[in-house]
Amino acid sequence: MVTNGVGRYFKNIKDAVATIFEGMTVTFSHLVRKPYTIQYPDRVPVRIQDTLPFRYRGILEVDLEICTGCLACERACPIDCIVIDAPKDQKTKEMLLTRFDIDIAKCMYCGLCSEVCPTGSIHHTTEFEGADFSLESMIRRFVKAPVVAYKAKKEGETDPVVAPILERGMRYIQEFAEPADMKKIKAEQKSAAA
Amino acid sequence: MQQFIDRLIANGAFAGMPVEVVYALMMLLFGVLVVFGFFLPIAGVTSWLERRVWARMQSRVGPNRVGPQGFLQWLADGIKLLLKEDIVPDAADRPLFLFAPYFVVWGIVATFVVIPFSSSLIIADMNVGILYLTAVTALVVVGVLMAGWASNNKWSLIGGIRSAAQIISYEIPAGLALLPVVLLTGTLSTQGIIEAQGWAPWHWFAFNNPFTFVAAFMFYVAALAEGNRTPFDIPEAESELVAGFCTEYSGFRYLLFFMAEWGNLYVIGAVATLLFFGGWQVPAWTSNIVLLNLSQFVVFFVKSYLWVIISMWVRATLPRVRVDQLMILCWKYLVPIGFVNLIGTAIWMVVWPQGNRIVQYGMVILAAAVLVQFFRRVRFHLRRARPELYYSPAI
């Protein structure tokens, strides 16, 4: 250990030179390392949306083919950003969907609507680029012309158009309600209790 | 340059014009040529390169959108700042405030008068070149202090005062670092100093003896401190003083401060090169005077720009020093070492008036060994971290 004044003076000089040299080697080694920057949005190898998980809570979307018109999502929405009009057709006694609006500007992406949906019709997408020029254009209007609400069939869905959409919807709500790892956690909790 | 003009006059190129008018016009012409043809692009490109080098050292990308690899970023920045409003605060001392940036730029641009780019490409080879260099850079202090005072803002004032204290303090180690070279050559002329060296590293004054080697690095450190560069950028310390003396500036005047800073980097590199690293010296490979001068220019430019890059690298490495540490470094370390260098060089010259060839070779070998050790350490860090490597400068 150097304790006296003169020794410390020269030790300071030596330390300064040695540490600056070492620091310079560290920064120089960074010159040849790959930068971590993701050059969103135009210089990425894959679209960011495609890298996001299935359950990512992006902008809401509705598959009208499998919407039952139960209004569960409208009731579940804490900020009333979903507006549905579902009157009964007087002649055929079927439920019609005449309006299904979601105000994306209000939506807070809580996911309560997609949790209660029985068919997974209303679901989050991985799309997150929602910027637009007016509030009016932020309202997504899904019903272009009135459609008949979906009715679950006992024998299962056979329509080749609707079937894959329903299959996807059911997968979605299943994942939402009970993700795979959640099952494991619950089983562990049960075994720990027993 | 003066011989060149004299020859033009003798050849009757400016017949009917008074000699004084020709000189004045030529001064203006070369001034404009140096500022717009060299100083401005160098400062601009340096600003872009610095941001790129920094970014890579911090695992970022840096500006790469304007032009190829963001090369035109400096033009975009310059145009943006030109179009901005030039705000003068109500409480500011108006004439001083408006005039201060020009002093800073003058201080830097005026040094280009004595910087020899090649054996004949020099504006004026003064016999007091080095003295002129140190004297004219002192104009920067005036500008900075003026800016700090005239802004009528406490951050600006503190920044200005810190800068003045710093620049005046570091003039002494910088001057002391120049003196061994002046001792060795016996001249203050920049061309004379370069002519006393040779093209090979063992002819350079940095490797002449151990004292000049230390002096070279001491000069570089002191010059960085004089230029308010990062390890010593307390006058514009963002975390303490907003932006120091340029807090109240905007638009083109703000640009002038930064142009001076980046231009100054090149001047530091050029002066270090001409004093210690052989200047424009090349082996006599051709008798064509134009080609020879061109190669000299390239050699000089590359050498001096290497120091600019090193200063970027230092900026990415070292944290800012405190005010007291700054003064301790100057007065307790650099100044005594400077005196030791001066006396040591004097004794060396008495013992070996022609220089010691063995020591010169030895020092070059030592420097090469340090360089090898450097790359070994770099490899060590890369091996330890196992990063994803990316050698291309383009991204």
CSV table of N, CA and C in Angstrom, one decimal, chain A residues 31-132:
chain,number,residue,atom,x,y,z
A,31,LEU,N,-17.2,-1.0,-30.6
A,31,LEU,CA,-17.3,-0.6,-32.0
A,31,LEU,C,-17.7,-1.7,-32.9
A,32,VAL,N,-17.3,-2.9,-32.6
A,32,VAL,CA,-17.5,-4.0,-33.5
A,32,VAL,C,-18.7,-4.9,-33.0
A,33,ARG,N,-19.4,-4.5,-31.9
A,33,ARG,CA,-20.5,-5.2,-31.5
A,33,ARG,C,-21.8,-4.8,-32.2
A,34,LYS,N,-22.7,-5.7,-32.3
A,34,LYS,CA,-24.0,-5.3,-33.1
A,34,LYS,C,-24.8,-4.4,-32.2
A,35,PRO,N,-25.3,-3.3,-32.8
A,35,PRO,CA,-26.1,-2.4,-32.0
A,35,PRO,C,-27.5,-3.1,-31.6
A,36,TYR,N,-28.0,-2.7,-30.5
A,36,TYR,CA,-29.3,-3.3,-30.1
A,36,TYR,C,-30.5,-2.7,-30.7
A,37,THR,N,-30.3,-1.5,-31.3
A,37,THR,CA,-31.4,-0.7,-31.8
A,37,THR,C,-32.3,-1.5,-32.8
A,38,ILE,N,-33.6,-1.4,-32.6
A,38,ILE,CA,-34.5,-2.0,-33.6
A,38,ILE,C,-35.0,-0.8,-34.4
A,39,GLN,N,-34.8,-0.8,-35.7
A,39,GLN,CA,-35.1,0.4,-36.5
A,39,GLN,C,-36.5,0.4,-36.9
A,40,TYR,N,-37.4,0.4,-35.9
A,40,TYR,CA,-38.9,0.5,-36.2
A,40,TYR,C,-39.2,1.8,-36.9
A,41,PRO,N,-40.1,1.9,-37.8
A,41,PRO,CA,-40.9,0.8,-38.4
A,41,PRO,C,-40.4,0.2,-39.7
A,42,ASP,N,-39.4,0.9,-40.4
A,42,ASP,CA,-39.2,0.5,-41.8
A,42,ASP,C,-38.0,-0.4,-42.0
A,43,ARG,N,-37.1,-0.5,-41.0
A,43,ARG,CA,-36.0,-1.4,-41.2
A,43,ARG,C,-35.9,-2.5,-40.2
A,44,VAL,N,-37.0,-3.3,-40.2
A,44,VAL,CA,-37.0,-4.5,-39.3
A,44,VAL,C,-37.2,-5.7,-40.2
A,45,PRO,N,-36.5,-6.8,-39.9
A,45,PRO,CA,-36.6,-8.0,-40.7
A,45,PRO,C,-38.0,-8.6,-40.8
A,46,VAL,N,-38.7,-8.6,-39.7
A,46,VAL,CA,-40.1,-9.0,-39.7
A,46,VAL,C,-41.0,-7.9,-39.1
A,47,ARG,N,-42.2,-7.8,-39.6
A,47,ARG,CA,-43.1,-6.8,-39.0
A,47,ARG,C,-43.2,-7.0,-37.5
A,48,ILE,N,-43.2,-6.0,-36.7
A,48,ILE,CA,-43.3,-6.1,-35.2
A,48,ILE,C,-44.6,-6.9,-34.9
A,49,GLN,N,-45.6,-6.6,-35.6
A,49,GLN,CA,-46.9,-7.2,-35.3
A,49,GLN,C,-46.9,-8.7,-35.3
A,50,ASP,N,-46.0,-9.2,-36.2
A,50,ASP,CA,-45.9,-10.6,-36.4
A,50,ASP,C,-45.1,-11.3,-35.3
A,51,THR,N,-44.4,-10.5,-34.6
A,51,THR,CA,-43.5,-11.1,-33.5
A,51,THR,C,-44.3,-11.1,-32.2
A,52,LEU,N,-45.4,-10.5,-32.1
A,52,LEU,CA,-46.1,-10.4,-30.9
A,52,LEU,C,-46.9,-11.7,-30.5
A,53,PRO,N,-47.1,-12.0,-29.3
A,53,PRO,CA,-47.8,-13.2,-28.9
A,53,PRO,C,-49.3,-13.2,-29.3
A,54,PHE,N,-49.9,-14.4,-29.3
A,54,PHE,CA,-51.3,-14.5,-29.7
A,54,PHE,C,-52.2,-13.7,-28.8
A,55,ARG,N,-51.9,-13.6,-27.5
A,55,ARG,CA,-52.7,-12.9,-26.6
A,55,ARG,C,-52.4,-11.5,-26.4
A,56,TYR,N,-51.6,-10.9,-27.3
A,56,TYR,CA,-51.2,-9.5,-27.2
A,56,TYR,C,-52.5,-8.6,-27.3
A,57,ARG,N,-52.6,-7.6,-26.4
A,57,ARG,CA,-53.8,-6.8,-26.4
A,57,ARG,C,-53.6,-5.6,-27.2
A,58,GLY,N,-53.8,-5.8,-28.5
A,58,GLY,CA,-53.8,-4.6,-29.4
A,58,GLY,C,-55.1,-4.1,-29.7
A,59,ILE,N,-55.3,-3.5,-30.9
A,59,ILE,CA,-56.6,-2.9,-31.3
A,59,ILE,C,-57.6,-4.0,-31.4
A,60,LEU,N,-58.9,-3.7,-30.9
A,60,LEU,CA,-60.0,-4.7,-30.9
A,60,LEU,C,-60.5,-5.0,-32.4
A,61,GLU,N,-60.9,-6.2,-32.6
A,61,GLU,CA,-61.5,-6.6,-33.9
A,61,GLU,C,-62.7,-7.5,-33.6
A,62,VAL,N,-63.7,-7.4,-34.5
A,62,VAL,CA,-64.9,-8.3,-34.2
A,62,VAL,C,-65.1,-9.1,-35.5
A,63,ASP,N,-65.3,-10.5,-35.3
A,63,ASP,CA,-65.7,-11.4,-36.3
A,63,ASP,C,-67.2,-11.4,-36.3
A,64,LEU,N,-67.8,-10.7,-37.2
A,64,LEU,CA,-69.3,-10.7,-37.2
A,64,LEU,C,-69.9,-12.0,-37.5
A,65,GLU,N,-69.2,-12.9,-38.2
A,65,GLU,CA,-69.7,-14.2,-38.5
A,65,GLU,C,-70.1,-15.0,-37.3
A,66,ILE,N,-69.4,-14.8,-36.2
A,66,ILE,CA,-69.6,-15.6,-35.0
A,66,ILE,C,-70.1,-14.8,-33.8
A,67,CYS,N,-70.5,-13.5,-34.1
A,67,CYS,CA,-71.0,-12.7,-33.0
A,67,CYS,C,-72.5,-13.1,-32.7
A,68,THR,N,-72.7,-13.5,-31.4
A,68,THR,CA,-74.1,-13.9,-31.1
A,68,THR,C,-75.0,-12.8,-30.7
A,69,GLY,N,-74.5,-11.6,-30.6
A,69,GLY,CA,-75.3,-10.4,-30.2
A,69,GLY,C,-75.8,-10.5,-28.8
A,70,CYS,N,-75.0,-11.1,-27.9
A,70,CYS,CA,-75.4,-11.3,-26.5
A,70,CYS,C,-75.2,-10.0,-25.7
A,71,LEU,N,-74.5,-9.0,-26.2
A,71,LEU,CA,-74.2,-7.7,-25.6
A,71,LEU,C,-73.3,-7.9,-24.3
A,72,ALA,N,-72.7,-9.0,-24.1
A,72,ALA,CA,-71.9,-9.2,-22.9
A,72,ALA,C,-70.7,-8.2,-22.9
A,73,CYS,N,-70.1,-8.0,-24.1
A,73,CYS,CA,-69.0,-7.2,-24.2
A,73,CYS,C,-69.4,-5.7,-23.9
A,74,GLU,N,-70.5,-5.3,-24.4
A,74,GLU,CA,-71.0,-3.9,-24.2
A,74,GLU,C,-71.2,-3.7,-22.7
A,75,ARG,N,-71.7,-4.7,-22.0
A,75,ARG,CA,-71.9,-4.5,-20.6
A,75,ARG,C,-70.6,-4.6,-19.8
A,76,ALA,N,-69.7,-5.4,-20.3
A,76,ALA,CA,-68.4,-5.6,-19.6
A,76,ALA,C,-67.5,-4.4,-19.7
A,77,CYS,N,-67.7,-3.6,-20.8
A,77,CYS,CA,-66.8,-2.5,-21.0
A,77,CYS,C,-66.9,-1.4,-20.0
A,78,PRO,N,-65.8,-1.2,-19.2
A,78,PRO,CA,-65.9,-0.2,-18.1
A,78,PRO,C,-66.0,1.2,-18.6
A,79,ILE,N,-65.7,1.5,-19.9
A,79,ILE,CA,-65.7,2.9,-20.3
A,79,ILE,C,-66.7,3.1,-21.5
A,80,ASP,N,-67.5,2.1,-21.7
A,80,ASP,CA,-68.6,2.2,-22.7
A,80,ASP,C,-68.0,2.6,-24.1
A,81,CYS,N,-67.0,2.0,-24.5
A,81,CYS,CA,-66.5,2.3,-25.8
A,81,CYS,C,-67.1,1.4,-26.9
A,82,ILE,N,-67.9,0.4,-26.5
A,82,ILE,CA,-68.6,-0.5,-27.4
A,82,ILE,C,-70.0,-0.1,-27.5
A,83,VAL,N,-70.6,0.1,-28.7
A,83,VAL,CA,-72.0,0.3,-28.8
A,83,VAL,C,-72.5,-0.7,-29.8
A,84,ILE,N,-73.6,-1.5,-29.3
A,84,ILE,CA,-74.2,-2.5,-30.2
A,84,ILE,C,-75.7,-2.2,-30.3
A,85,ASP,N,-76.2,-2.3,-31.5
A,85,ASP,CA,-77.6,-2.3,-31.7
A,85,ASP,C,-78.0,-3.7,-32.2
A,86,ALA,N,-78.9,-4.4,-31.5
A,86,ALA,CA,-79.2,-5.7,-32.0
A,86,ALA,C,-80.8,-5.9,-31.8
A,87,PRO,N,-81.5,-5.3,-32.8
A,87,PRO,CA,-83.0,-5.5,-32.7
A,87,PRO,C,-83.4,-6.9,-33.3
A,88,LYS,N,-84.7,-7.2,-32.9
A,88,LYS,CA,-85.2,-8.5,-33.5
A,88,LYS,C,-85.9,-8.2,-34.8
A,89,ASP,N,-85.6,-9.1,-35.7
A,89,ASP,CA,-86.3,-8.9,-37.0
A,89,ASP,C,-87.8,-9.3,-36.8
A,90,GLN,N,-88.7,-8.4,-37.1
A,90,GLN,CA,-90.1,-8.7,-36.8
A,90,GLN,C,-90.7,-9.9,-37.6
A,91,LYS,N,-90.2,-10.1,-38.8
A,91,LYS,CA,-90.7,-11.2,-39.7
A,91,LYS,C,-90.1,-12.5,-39.3
A,92,THR,N,-88.8,-12.6,-39.3
A,92,THR,CA,-88.2,-13.9,-39.2
A,92,THR,C,-87.9,-14.2,-37.7
A,93,LYS,N,-88.1,-13.3,-36.8
A,93,LYS,CA,-87.9,-13.5,-35.3
A,93,LYS,C,-86.4,-13.8,-35.1
A,94,GLU,N,-85.5,-13.4,-36.0
A,94,GLU,CA,-84.1,-13.6,-35.8
A,94,GLU,C,-83.4,-12.3,-35.2
A,95,MET,N,-82.3,-12.4,-34.5
A,95,MET,CA,-81.7,-11.2,-34.0
A,95,MET,C,-80.8,-10.7,-35.1
A,96,LEU,N,-80.9,-9.4,-35.3
A,96,LEU,CA,-80.1,-8.7,-36.3
A,96,LEU,C,-79.1,-7.8,-35.7
A,97,LEU,N,-77.9,-7.8,-36.3
A,97,LEU,CA,-76.9,-6.8,-35.8
A,97,LEU,C,-76.9,-5.6,-36.8
A,98,THR,N,-77.3,-4.5,-36.3
A,98,THR,CA,-77.4,-3.3,-37.1
A,98,THR,C,-76.2,-2.3,-36.9
A,99,ARG,N,-75.6,-2.5,-35.7
A,99,ARG,CA,-74.5,-1.6,-35.4
A,99,ARG,C,-73.6,-2.2,-34.4
A,100,PHE,N,-72.3,-2.2,-34.7
A,100,PHE,CA,-71.3,-2.7,-33.8
A,100,PHE,C,-70.1,-1.7,-33.9
A,101,ASP,N,-70.1,-0.7,-33.0
A,101,ASP,CA,-69.0,0.3,-33.1
A,101,ASP,C,-68.1,0.2,-31.8
A,102,ILE,N,-66.9,0.3,-32.1
A,102,ILE,CA,-65.9,0.4,-31.0
A,102,ILE,C,-65.1,1.6,-31.2
A,103,ASP,N,-65.1,2.4,-30.2
A,103,ASP,CA,-64.3,3.7,-30.2
A,103,ASP,C,-62.9,3.4,-29.7
A,104,ILE,N,-62.0,3.2,-30.7
A,104,ILE,CA,-60.6,2.9,-30.3
A,104,ILE,C,-59.9,4.0,-29.5
A,105,ALA,N,-60.3,5.2,-29.7
A,105,ALA,CA,-59.8,6.3,-29.0
A,105,ALA,C,-60.1,6.2,-27.5
A,106,LYS,N,-61.2,5.6,-27.2
A,106,LYS,CA,-61.6,5.5,-25.7
A,106,LYS,C,-61.0,4.2,-25.1
A,107,CYS,N,-60.9,3.2,-26.0
A,107,CYS,CA,-60.5,1.9,-25.5
A,107,CYS,C,-59.2,1.9,-24.7
A,108,MET,N,-59.2,1.2,-23.5
A,108,MET,CA,-58.0,1.2,-22.7
A,108,MET,C,-57.4,-0.2,-22.7
A,109,TYR,N,-57.8,-1.0,-23.6
A,109,TYR,CA,-57.2,-2.3,-23.8
A,109,TYR,C,-57.1,-3.2,-22.6
A,110,CYS,N,-58.2,-3.2,-21.8
A,110,CYS,CA,-58.3,-3.9,-20.6
A,110,CYS,C,-58.6,-5.4,-20.9
A,111,GLY,N,-59.3,-5.7,-22.0
A,111,GLY,CA,-59.5,-7.1,-22.4
A,111,GLY,C,-60.7,-7.7,-21.7
A,112,LEU,N,-61.5,-6.9,-21.0
A,112,LEU,CA,-62.7,-7.5,-20.3
A,112,LEU,C,-63.7,-7.9,-21.3
A,113,CYS,N,-63.9,-7.2,-22.4
A,113,CYS,CA,-64.9,-7.6,-23.4
A,113,CYS,C,-64.5,-8.9,-24.1
A,114,SER,N,-63.3,-9.2,-24.4
A,114,SER,CA,-62.9,-10.4,-25.0
A,114,SER,C,-62.9,-11.6,-24.0
A,115,GLU,N,-62.8,-11.3,-22.7
A,115,GLU,CA,-62.9,-12.4,-21.7
A,115,GLU,C,-64.3,-12.9,-21.6
A,116,VAL,N,-65.3,-12.0,-21.7
A,116,VAL,CA,-66.7,-12.5,-21.5
A,116,VAL,C,-67.3,-13.0,-22.8
A,117,CYS,N,-66.7,-12.8,-24.0
A,117,CYS,CA,-67.3,-13.2,-25.2
A,117,CYS,C,-67.4,-14.7,-25.3
A,118,PRO,N,-68.6,-15.2,-25.6
A,118,PRO,CA,-68.8,-16.7,-25.5
A,118,PRO,C,-68.1,-17.4,-26.7
A,119,THR,N,-68.0,-16.7,-27.9
A,119,THR,CA,-67.4,-17.3,-29.1
A,119,THR,C,-66.0,-16.8,-29.5
A,120,GLY,N,-65.5,-15.8,-28.7
A,120,GLY,CA,-64.3,-15.2,-29.2
A,120,GLY,C,-64.4,-14.3,-30.4
A,121,SER,N,-65.6,-13.8,-30.6
A,121,SER,CA,-65.9,-13.0,-31.7
A,121,SER,C,-65.1,-11.6,-31.6
A,122,ILE,N,-65.3,-11.0,-30.4
A,122,ILE,CA,-64.5,-9.8,-30.2
A,122,ILE,C,-63.2,-10.2,-29.6
A,123,HIS,N,-62.1,-9.7,-30.2
A,123,HIS,CA,-60.8,-10.1,-29.7
A,123,HIS,C,-59.8,-9.1,-30.0
A,124,HIS,N,-58.7,-9.1,-29.3
A,124,HIS,CA,-57.6,-8.2,-29.6
A,124,HIS,C,-56.7,-8.7,-30.7
A,125,THR,N,-56.2,-7.8,-31.5
A,125,THR,CA,-55.3,-8.2,-32.5
A,125,THR,C,-53.9,-7.8,-32.1
A,126,THR,N,-52.9,-8.1,-32.9
A,126,THR,CA,-51.5,-7.7,-32.5
A,126,THR,C,-51.2,-6.3,-33.2
A,127,GLU,N,-52.3,-5.7,-33.8
A,127,GLU,CA,-52.1,-4.4,-34.4
A,127,GLU,C,-52.0,-3.3,-33.3
A,128,PHE,N,-51.1,-2.4,-33.4
A,128,PHE,CA,-51.0,-1.4,-32.4
A,128,PHE,C,-50.8,0.0,-33.0
A,129,GLU,N,-50.7,0.1,-34.3
A,129,GLU,CA,-50.5,1.4,-34.9
A,129,GLU,C,-51.8,2.0,-35.2
A,130,GLY,N,-52.3,2.8,-34.2
A,130,GLY,CA,-53.7,3.3,-34.3
A,130,GLY,C,-53.8,4.8,-34.6
A,131,ALA,N,-52.6,5.4,-34.8
A,131,ALA,CA,-52.7,6.9,-35.0
A,131,ALA,C,-53.5,7.3,-36.2
A,132,ASP,N,-54.3,8.3,-36.1
A,132,ASP,CA,-55.1,8.8,-37.2
A,132,ASP,C,-55.3,10.3,-37.1
